[in-house]
Short mmCIF file of C-alpha atoms in Angstrom, two decimals:
data_model
loop_
_atom_site.label_atom_id
_atom_site.label_comp_id
_atom_site.label_asym_id
_atom_site.label_seq_id
_atom_site.Cartn_x
_atom_site.Cartn_y
_atom_site.Cartn_z
CA MET K 1 -13.16 19.19 -18.33
CA ASN K 2 -16.71 18.18 -18.20
CA ALA K 3 -17.12 14.90 -16.69
CA ILE K 4 -19.44 11.77 -16.27
CA ALA K 5 -18.19 10.02 -13.14
CA ASP K 6 -18.32 6.17 -13.13
CA THR K 7 -18.04 3.96 -9.83
CA GLY K 8 -14.22 3.08 -10.43
CA PHE K 9 -13.26 6.53 -10.63
CA LEU K 10 -15.43 7.85 -7.36
CA VAL K 11 -14.17 4.62 -5.53
CA ALA K 12 -10.55 5.22 -6.32
CA LEU K 13 -10.88 9.05 -5.51
CA LEU K 14 -12.50 8.13 -1.90
CA GLU K 15 -10.41 5.44 -1.02
CA THR K 16 -6.63 6.40 -0.45
CA HIS K 17 -5.57 2.82 -0.40
CA ASP K 18 -6.95 2.16 -3.90
CA GLU K 19 -4.32 1.33 -6.67
CA HIS K 20 -5.85 4.08 -8.75
CA HIS K 21 -6.13 6.77 -6.03
CA VAL K 22 -3.32 8.83 -7.15
CA TRP K 23 -4.44 8.87 -10.67
CA ALA K 24 -8.21 10.03 -9.56
CA VAL K 25 -6.94 12.91 -7.57
CA GLU K 26 -4.96 13.90 -10.52
CA VAL K 27 -8.04 13.57 -12.69
CA ALA K 28 -10.09 15.42 -10.03
CA GLU K 29 -7.97 18.33 -10.31
CA ALA K 30 -8.81 18.61 -13.99
CA ILE K 31 -12.55 18.47 -13.57
CA ARG K 32 -15.02 21.16 -14.02
CA TRP K 33 -17.27 20.34 -11.13
CA PRO K 34 -20.08 19.22 -10.55
CA ALA K 35 -19.22 15.87 -12.17
CA LEU K 36 -22.42 14.06 -13.95
CA THR K 37 -23.57 10.52 -12.46
CA CYS K 38 -26.53 8.52 -12.01
CA GLU K 39 -27.93 6.71 -9.13
CA SER K 40 -26.83 3.39 -10.45
CA VAL K 41 -23.33 4.62 -10.00
CA LEU K 42 -23.64 6.11 -6.52
CA SER K 43 -25.10 2.80 -5.13
CA GLU K 44 -22.11 0.90 -6.48
CA THR K 45 -19.85 3.39 -5.02
CA ALA K 46 -21.41 3.23 -1.69
CA PHE K 47 -21.26 -0.57 -1.63
CA HIS K 48 -17.74 -0.61 -2.69
CA VAL K 49 -16.53 2.19 -0.21
CA ARG K 50 -18.80 0.50 2.37
CA SER K 51 -20.49 3.72 3.17
CA SER K 52 -23.76 5.45 2.25
CA GLU K 53 -22.50 8.71 3.67
CA LEU K 54 -19.89 9.38 1.38
CA PRO K 55 -21.45 9.40 -1.89
CA LEU K 56 -24.28 11.39 -0.55
CA GLU K 57 -22.03 13.92 0.97
CA MET K 58 -20.53 13.95 -2.58
CA LEU K 59 -23.98 15.12 -3.79
CA GLN K 60 -24.86 17.64 -0.96
CA SER K 61 -21.47 19.38 -1.33
CA GLY K 62 -22.24 19.75 -4.89
CA MET K 63 -19.32 17.52 -6.31
CA LEU K 64 -21.78 15.50 -8.15
CA ARG K 65 -25.04 15.99 -9.69
CA LEU K 66 -27.47 13.49 -10.73
CA ALA K 67 -28.17 14.27 -14.44
CA PHE K 68 -30.22 11.15 -15.51
CA ASP K 69 -33.41 9.47 -14.76
CA LEU K 70 -33.42 5.83 -16.10
CA THR K 71 -37.34 6.01 -16.21
CA ASP K 72 -36.99 8.57 -19.15
CA HIS K 73 -34.64 6.40 -21.13
CA LEU K 74 -36.04 3.01 -20.57
CA LYS K 75 -36.50 2.14 -24.00
CA HIS K 76 -32.94 3.08 -24.98
CA LEU K 77 -31.39 1.36 -21.98
CA GLN K 78 -33.35 -1.89 -22.76
CA ASP K 79 -31.84 -1.35 -26.49
CA LEU K 80 -28.35 -0.83 -25.11
CA ALA K 81 -28.62 -4.20 -23.04
CA THR K 82 -29.74 -6.00 -25.76
CA ARG K 83 -26.95 -4.51 -28.20
CA TYR K 84 -24.17 -5.41 -25.42
CA ALA K 85 -25.64 -8.54 -24.19
CA ASP K 86 -22.51 -10.58 -24.80
CA ARG K 87 -20.64 -8.13 -22.54
CA HIS K 88 -22.79 -8.42 -19.53
CA PRO K 89 -23.05 -4.56 -18.70
CA ASP K 90 -24.78 -3.83 -15.42
CA LEU K 91 -27.18 -1.14 -15.11
CA ALA K 92 -24.77 1.61 -14.30
CA ASP K 93 -22.77 0.75 -17.36
CA LEU K 94 -25.99 1.20 -19.38
CA CYS K 95 -26.76 4.45 -17.85
CA LEU K 96 -23.34 5.64 -18.55
CA VAL K 97 -23.17 4.69 -22.06
CA ARG K 98 -26.70 6.52 -22.51
CA MET K 99 -25.42 9.63 -20.67
CA SER K 100 -22.36 9.59 -22.87
CA GLU K 101 -24.73 9.98 -25.64
CA LEU K 102 -26.84 12.80 -24.03
CA TYR K 103 -23.60 14.84 -22.91
CA PRO K 104 -21.10 14.17 -25.78
CA ARG K 105 -18.90 17.04 -24.44
CA HIS K 106 -18.20 15.31 -21.27
CA ALA K 107 -15.66 12.69 -20.62
CA VAL K 108 -16.66 9.45 -18.75
CA ILE K 109 -13.96 9.02 -16.14
CA THR K 110 -13.54 5.17 -15.32
CA VAL K 111 -11.05 2.70 -14.65
CA ASP K 112 -13.18 -0.17 -16.00
CA GLU K 113 -11.77 -1.62 -19.02
CA ASP K 114 -14.99 -3.48 -20.02
CA PHE K 115 -16.93 -0.19 -20.03
CA ARG K 116 -14.52 1.64 -21.98
CA VAL K 117 -15.13 -1.00 -24.69
CA THR K 118 -18.87 -0.70 -24.32
CA ALA K 119 -18.48 3.33 -24.38
CA ALA K 120 -16.20 3.13 -27.26
CA THR K 121 -18.88 1.54 -29.53
CA SER K 122 -21.84 3.58 -28.43
CA GLU K 123 -22.44 6.78 -30.53
CA LYS K 124 -19.48 8.84 -30.20
CA PRO K 125 -19.24 9.15 -26.39
CA SER K 126 -16.22 10.95 -24.83
CA ARG K 127 -14.16 9.18 -22.34
CA CYS K 128 -11.03 9.26 -20.15
#
């Protein structure tokens, strides 16, 4: 499967003690790598795993590919922020919703229930 990686999935994949680790490993086996992501997700992942090295290694190894430059989509991101203001999405969520619109054949891999609600109401995203 083609994938767009969210923070929760990456953290669960990297942290063996995470409650979703087994699920993340199973999903990882089904992904056609590299998974797409954005810098905001990498920043969040680095924060949660307390290591900048791990997400950078995933990029360097080819597991992940940055497929989104938010400056190219600023107006659309601002529109999404307004549309979903009641859900208080962070920048990574907005970027992932936009990526799901740009890459409709990619599943958004996430463990975040709030993002699933946001993604489900965007323009025909795929999600896992």
